[in-house]
């Protein structure tokens, strides 16, 4: 079995994406958590895009 490093960006991004999907499906108080998930998702997308941009510039 592989050893997981739980405090990495892919794990964080998958967790936040799950929160966003849960917030879209559920119509309860979880809407508050949904907005936090949107913030985390925006952070994750910005992280991915900035990494891609820097990698291409160093290319």
PDB file of N, CA and C in Angstrom:
ATOM      1  N   UNK A   1       0.826  -1.189   0.000  1.00  0.00           N
ATOM      2  CA  UNK A   1       0.000   0.000   0.000  1.00  0.00           C
ATOM      3  C   UNK A   1       0.871   1.253   0.000  1.00  0.00           C
ATOM      4  N   UNK A   2       0.514   2.240  -0.805  1.00  0.00           N
ATOM      5  CA  UNK A   2       1.342   3.455  -0.827  1.00  0.00           C
ATOM      6  C   UNK A   2       1.184   4.259   0.449  1.00  0.00           C
ATOM      7  N   UNK A   3       2.221   4.967   0.770  1.00  0.00           N
ATOM      8  CA  UNK A   3       2.172   5.848   1.931  1.00  0.00           C
ATOM      9  C   UNK A   3       1.680   7.209   1.475  1.00  0.00           C
ATOM     10  N   UNK A   4       0.642   7.716   2.129  1.00  0.00           N
ATOM     11  CA  UNK A   4       0.044   8.982   1.740  1.00  0.00           C
ATOM     12  C   UNK A   4       0.620  10.118   2.551  1.00  0.00           C
ATOM     13  N   UNK A   5       0.883  11.206   1.885  1.00  0.00           N
ATOM     14  CA  UNK A   5       1.259  12.442   2.551  1.00  0.00           C
ATOM     15  C   UNK A   5       0.011  13.324   2.552  1.00  0.00           C
ATOM     16  N   UNK A   6      -0.701  13.343   3.673  1.00  0.00           N
ATOM     17  CA  UNK A   6      -2.022  13.956   3.737  1.00  0.00           C
ATOM     18  C   UNK A   6      -1.993  15.474   3.699  1.00  0.00           C
ATOM     19  N   UNK A   7      -0.903  16.087   4.021  1.00  0.00           N
ATOM     20  CA  UNK A   7      -0.851  17.550   4.051  1.00  0.00           C
ATOM     21  C   UNK A   7      -0.200  18.097   2.788  1.00  0.00           C
ATOM     22  N   UNK A   8      -0.731  17.697   1.664  1.00  0.00           N
ATOM     23  CA  UNK A   8      -0.216  18.161   0.386  1.00  0.00           C
ATOM     24  C   UNK A   8      -1.330  18.867  -0.379  1.00  0.00           C
ATOM     25  N   UNK A   9      -0.948  19.578  -1.400  1.00  0.00           N
ATOM     26  CA  UNK A   9      -1.916  20.339  -2.174  1.00  0.00           C
ATOM     27  C   UNK A   9      -2.979  19.473  -2.845  1.00  0.00           C
ATOM     28  N   UNK A  10      -2.648  18.349  -3.488  1.00  0.00           N
ATOM     29  CA  UNK A  10      -3.711  17.558  -4.133  1.00  0.00           C
ATOM     30  C   UNK A  10      -4.778  17.071  -3.155  1.00  0.00           C
ATOM     31  N   UNK A  11      -4.383  16.703  -1.952  1.00  0.00           N
ATOM     32  CA  UNK A  11      -5.355  16.256  -0.956  1.00  0.00           C
ATOM     33  C   UNK A  11      -6.240  17.426  -0.540  1.00  0.00           C
ATOM     34  N   UNK A  12      -5.639  18.587  -0.316  1.00  0.00           N
ATOM     35  CA  UNK A  12      -6.398  19.783   0.035  1.00  0.00           C
ATOM     36  C   UNK A  12      -7.388  20.131  -1.073  1.00  0.00           C
ATOM     37  N   UNK A  13      -6.933  20.108  -2.302  1.00  0.00           N
ATOM     38  CA  UNK A  13      -7.784  20.487  -3.426  1.00  0.00           C
ATOM     39  C   UNK A  13      -8.944  19.505  -3.592  1.00  0.00           C
ATOM     40  N   UNK A  14      -8.696  18.217  -3.443  1.00  0.00           N
ATOM     41  CA  UNK A  14      -9.762  17.218  -3.549  1.00  0.00           C
ATOM     42  C   UNK A  14     -10.779  17.389  -2.429  1.00  0.00           C
ATOM     43  N   UNK A  15     -10.311  17.681  -1.223  1.00  0.00           N
ATOM     44  CA  UNK A  15     -11.214  17.896  -0.095  1.00  0.00           C
ATOM     45  C   UNK A  15     -12.109  19.105  -0.346  1.00  0.00           C
ATOM     46  N   UNK A  16     -11.531  20.188  -0.808  1.00  0.00           N
ATOM     47  CA  UNK A  16     -12.300  21.406  -1.061  1.00  0.00           C
ATOM     48  C   UNK A  16     -13.272  21.203  -2.219  1.00  0.00           C
ATOM     49  N   UNK A  17     -12.847  20.490  -3.253  1.00  0.00           N
ATOM     50  CA  UNK A  17     -13.755  20.205  -4.367  1.00  0.00           C
ATOM     51  C   UNK A  17     -14.943  19.368  -3.888  1.00  0.00           C
ATOM     52  N   UNK A  18     -14.699  18.445  -2.985  1.00  0.00           N
ATOM     53  CA  UNK A  18     -15.787  17.667  -2.398  1.00  0.00           C
ATOM     54  C   UNK A  18     -16.745  18.528  -1.601  1.00  0.00           C
ATOM     55  N   UNK A  19     -16.216  19.509  -0.880  1.00  0.00           N
ATOM     56  CA  UNK A  19     -17.073  20.427  -0.127  1.00  0.00           C
ATOM     57  C   UNK A  19     -17.942  21.242  -1.075  1.00  0.00           C
ATOM     58  N   UNK A  20     -17.364  21.699  -2.176  1.00  0.00           N
ATOM     59  CA  UNK A  20     -18.133  22.487  -3.143  1.00  0.00           C
ATOM     60  C   UNK A  20     -19.239  21.636  -3.764  1.00  0.00           C
ATOM     61  N   UNK A  21     -18.931  20.406  -4.128  1.00  0.00           N
ATOM     62  CA  UNK A  21     -19.951  19.522  -4.699  1.00  0.00           C
ATOM     63  C   UNK A  21     -21.037  19.238  -3.676  1.00  0.00           C
ATOM     64  N   UNK A  22     -20.651  18.999  -2.423  1.00  0.00           N
ATOM     65  CA  UNK A  22     -21.628  18.758  -1.371  1.00  0.00           C
ATOM     66  C   UNK A  22     -22.526  19.977  -1.193  1.00  0.00           C
ATOM     67  N   UNK A  23     -21.954  21.169  -1.256  1.00  0.00           N
ATOM     68  CA  UNK A  23     -22.741  22.386  -1.103  1.00  0.00           C
ATOM     69  C   UNK A  23     -23.718  22.595  -2.240  1.00  0.00           C
ATOM     70  N   UNK A  24     -23.359  22.147  -3.435  1.00  0.00           N
ATOM     71  CA  UNK A  24     -24.271  22.266  -4.570  1.00  0.00           C
ATOM     72  C   UNK A  24     -25.437  21.292  -4.456  1.00  0.00           C
ATOM     73  N   UNK A  25     -25.183  20.122  -3.901  1.00  0.00           N
ATOM     74  CA  UNK A  25     -26.213  19.091  -3.802  1.00  0.00           C
ATOM     75  C   UNK A  25     -27.142  19.351  -2.620  1.00  0.00           C
ATOM     76  N   UNK A  26     -26.584  19.693  -1.477  1.00  0.00           N
ATOM     77  CA  UNK A  26     -27.370  19.866  -0.256  1.00  0.00           C
ATOM     78  C   UNK A  26     -27.927  21.286  -0.190  1.00  0.00           C
ATOM     79  N   UNK A  27     -29.156  21.401   0.254  1.00  0.00           N
ATOM     80  CA  UNK A  27     -29.796  22.715   0.368  1.00  0.00           C
ATOM     81  C   UNK A  27     -30.096  23.037   1.830  1.00  0.00           C
ATOM     82  N   UNK A  28     -29.115  22.905   2.675  1.00  0.00           N
ATOM     83  CA  UNK A  28     -29.330  23.127   4.101  1.00  0.00           C
ATOM     84  C   UNK A  28     -28.346  24.163   4.612  1.00  0.00           C
ATOM     85  N   UNK A  29     -28.062  24.121   5.902  1.00  0.00           N
ATOM     86  CA  UNK A  29     -27.115  25.040   6.533  1.00  0.00           C
ATOM     87  C   UNK A  29     -25.710  24.863   5.966  1.00  0.00           C
ATOM     88  N   UNK A  30     -25.506  23.779   5.228  1.00  0.00           N
ATOM     89  CA  UNK A  30     -24.196  23.533   4.644  1.00  0.00           C
ATOM     90  C   UNK A  30     -23.825  24.583   3.610  1.00  0.00           C
ATOM     91  N   UNK A  31     -24.755  25.459   3.286  1.00  0.00           N
ATOM     92  CA  UNK A  31     -24.456  26.554   2.368  1.00  0.00           C
ATOM     93  C   UNK A  31     -23.356  27.449   2.889  1.00  0.00           C
ATOM     94  N   UNK A  32     -23.280  27.608   4.199  1.00  0.00           N
ATOM     95  CA  UNK A  32     -22.200  28.407   4.788  1.00  0.00           C
ATOM     96  C   UNK A  32     -20.849  27.745   4.552  1.00  0.00           C
ATOM     97  N   UNK A  33     -20.815  26.443   4.685  1.00  0.00           N
ATOM     98  CA  UNK A  33     -19.579  25.710   4.425  1.00  0.00           C
ATOM     99  C   UNK A  33     -19.242  25.780   2.934  1.00  0.00           C
ATOM    100  N   UNK A  34     -20.296  25.825   2.108  1.00  0.00           N
ATOM    101  CA  UNK A  34     -20.111  25.916   0.660  1.00  0.00           C
ATOM    102  C   UNK A  34     -19.324  27.168   0.273  1.00  0.00           C
ATOM    103  N   UNK A  35     -19.625  28.297   0.902  1.00  0.00           N
ATOM    104  CA  UNK A  35     -18.903  29.525   0.574  1.00  0.00           C
ATOM    105  C   UNK A  35     -17.435  29.437   0.986  1.00  0.00           C
ATOM    106  N   UNK A  36     -17.162  28.798   2.095  1.00  0.00           N
ATOM    107  CA  UNK A  36     -15.770  28.549   2.474  1.00  0.00           C
ATOM    108  C   UNK A  36     -15.080  27.646   1.470  1.00  0.00           C
ATOM    109  N   UNK A  37     -15.820  26.666   0.974  1.00  0.00           N
ATOM    110  CA  UNK A  37     -15.278  25.775  -0.043  1.00  0.00           C
ATOM    111  C   UNK A  37     -14.996  26.497  -1.350  1.00  0.00           C
ATOM    112  N   UNK A  38     -15.845  27.452  -1.695  1.00  0.00           N
ATOM    113  CA  UNK A  38     -15.592  28.245  -2.904  1.00  0.00           C
ATOM    114  C   UNK A  38     -14.300  29.043  -2.776  1.00  0.00           C
ATOM    115  N   UNK A  39     -14.067  29.595  -1.599  1.00  0.00           N
ATOM    116  CA  UNK A  39     -12.822  30.327  -1.366  1.00  0.00           C
ATOM    117  C   UNK A  39     -11.624  29.393  -1.527  1.00  0.00           C
ATOM    118  N   UNK A  40     -11.714  28.214  -0.925  1.00  0.00           N
ATOM    119  CA  UNK A  40     -10.628  27.243  -1.046  1.00  0.00           C
ATOM    120  C   UNK A  40     -10.432  26.768  -2.479  1.00  0.00           C
ATOM    121  N   UNK A  41     -11.528  26.595  -3.212  1.00  0.00           N
ATOM    122  CA  UNK A  41     -11.429  26.177  -4.606  1.00  0.00           C
ATOM    123  C   UNK A  41     -10.771  27.266  -5.451  1.00  0.00           C
ATOM    124  N   UNK A  42     -11.137  28.517  -5.200  1.00  0.00           N
ATOM    125  CA  UNK A  42     -10.513  29.623  -5.933  1.00  0.00           C
ATOM    126  C   UNK A  42      -9.018  29.685  -5.636  1.00  0.00           C
ATOM    127  N   UNK A  43      -8.659  29.467  -4.384  1.00  0.00           N
ATOM    128  CA  UNK A  43      -7.241  29.440  -4.017  1.00  0.00           C
ATOM    129  C   UNK A  43      -6.518  28.307  -4.751  1.00  0.00           C
ATOM    130  N   UNK A  44      -7.139  27.149  -4.794  1.00  0.00           N
ATOM    131  CA  UNK A  44      -6.523  26.004  -5.462  1.00  0.00           C
ATOM    132  C   UNK A  44      -6.338  26.221  -6.952  1.00  0.00           C
ATOM    133  N   UNK A  45      -7.347  26.781  -7.598  1.00  0.00           N
ATOM    134  CA  UNK A  45      -7.237  27.049  -9.036  1.00  0.00           C
ATOM    135  C   UNK A  45      -6.156  28.093  -9.293  1.00  0.00           C
ATOM    136  N   UNK A  46      -6.096  29.126  -8.459  1.00  0.00           N
ATOM    137  CA  UNK A  46      -5.047  30.140  -8.611  1.00  0.00           C
ATOM    138  C   UNK A  46      -3.669  29.518  -8.419  1.00  0.00           C
ATOM    139  N   UNK A  47      -3.553  28.599  -7.484  1.00  0.00           N
ATOM    140  CA  UNK A  47      -2.285  27.918  -7.232  1.00  0.00           C
ATOM    141  C   UNK A  47      -1.864  27.099  -8.456  1.00  0.00           C
ATOM    142  N   UNK A  48      -2.805  26.347  -9.002  1.00  0.00           N
ATOM    143  CA  UNK A  48      -2.500  25.520 -10.171  1.00  0.00           C
ATOM    144  C   UNK A  48      -2.099  26.389 -11.358  1.00  0.00           C
ATOM    145  N   UNK A  49      -2.875  27.440 -11.620  1.00  0.00           N
ATOM    146  CA  UNK A  49      -2.587  28.292 -12.777  1.00  0.00           C
ATOM    147  C   UNK A  49      -1.272  29.037 -12.626  1.00  0.00           C
ATOM    148  N   UNK A  50      -0.970  29.509 -11.426  1.00  0.00           N
ATOM    149  CA  UNK A  50       0.300  30.213 -11.243  1.00  0.00           C
ATOM    150  C   UNK A  50       1.480  29.253 -11.378  1.00  0.00           C
ATOM    151  N   UNK A  51       1.329  28.012 -10.924  1.00  0.00           N
ATOM    152  CA  UNK A  51       2.386  27.016 -11.111  1.00  0.00           C
ATOM    153  C   UNK A  51       2.619  26.731 -12.588  1.00  0.00           C
ATOM    154  N   UNK A  52       1.518  26.600 -13.332  1.00  0.00           N
ATOM    155  CA  UNK A  52       1.642  26.350 -14.768  1.00  0.00           C
ATOM    156  C   UNK A  52       2.311  27.536 -15.460  1.00  0.00           C
ATOM    157  N   UNK A  53       1.950  28.740 -15.077  1.00  0.00           N
ATOM    158  CA  UNK A  53       2.509  29.943 -15.685  1.00  0.00           C
ATOM    159  C   UNK A  53       4.008  30.045 -15.416  1.00  0.00           C
ATOM    160  N   UNK A  54       4.405  29.798 -14.175  1.00  0.00           N
ATOM    161  CA  UNK A  54       5.825  29.867 -13.825  1.00  0.00           C
ATOM    162  C   UNK A  54       6.605  28.774 -14.546  1.00  0.00           C
ATOM    163  N   UNK A  55       6.035  27.578 -14.630  1.00  0.00           N
ATOM    164  CA  UNK A  55       6.712  26.474 -15.312  1.00  0.00           C
ATOM    165  C   UNK A  55       6.918  26.783 -16.791  1.00  0.00           C
ATOM    166  N   UNK A  56       5.938  27.372 -17.427  1.00  0.00           N
ATOM    167  CA  UNK A  56       6.069  27.719 -18.847  1.00  0.00           C
ATOM    168  C   UNK A  56       7.098  28.818 -19.060  1.00  0.00           C
ATOM    169  N   UNK A  57       7.156  29.767 -18.149  1.00  0.00           N
ATOM    170  CA  UNK A  57       8.123  30.861 -18.305  1.00  0.00           C
ATOM    171  C   UNK A  57       9.551  30.371 -18.118  1.00  0.00           C
ATOM    172  N   UNK A  58       9.737  29.414 -17.214  1.00  0.00           N
ATOM    173  CA  UNK A  58      11.082  28.877 -16.982  1.00  0.00           C
ATOM    174  C   UNK A  58      11.484  27.908 -18.081  1.00  0.00           C
ATOM    175  N   UNK A  59      10.489  27.299 -18.699  1.00  0.00           N
ATOM    176  CA  UNK A  59      10.534  26.350 -19.713  1.00  0.00           C
ATOM    177  C   UNK A  59      11.634  25.820 -20.395  1.00  0.00           C
TER     178      UNK A  59
END
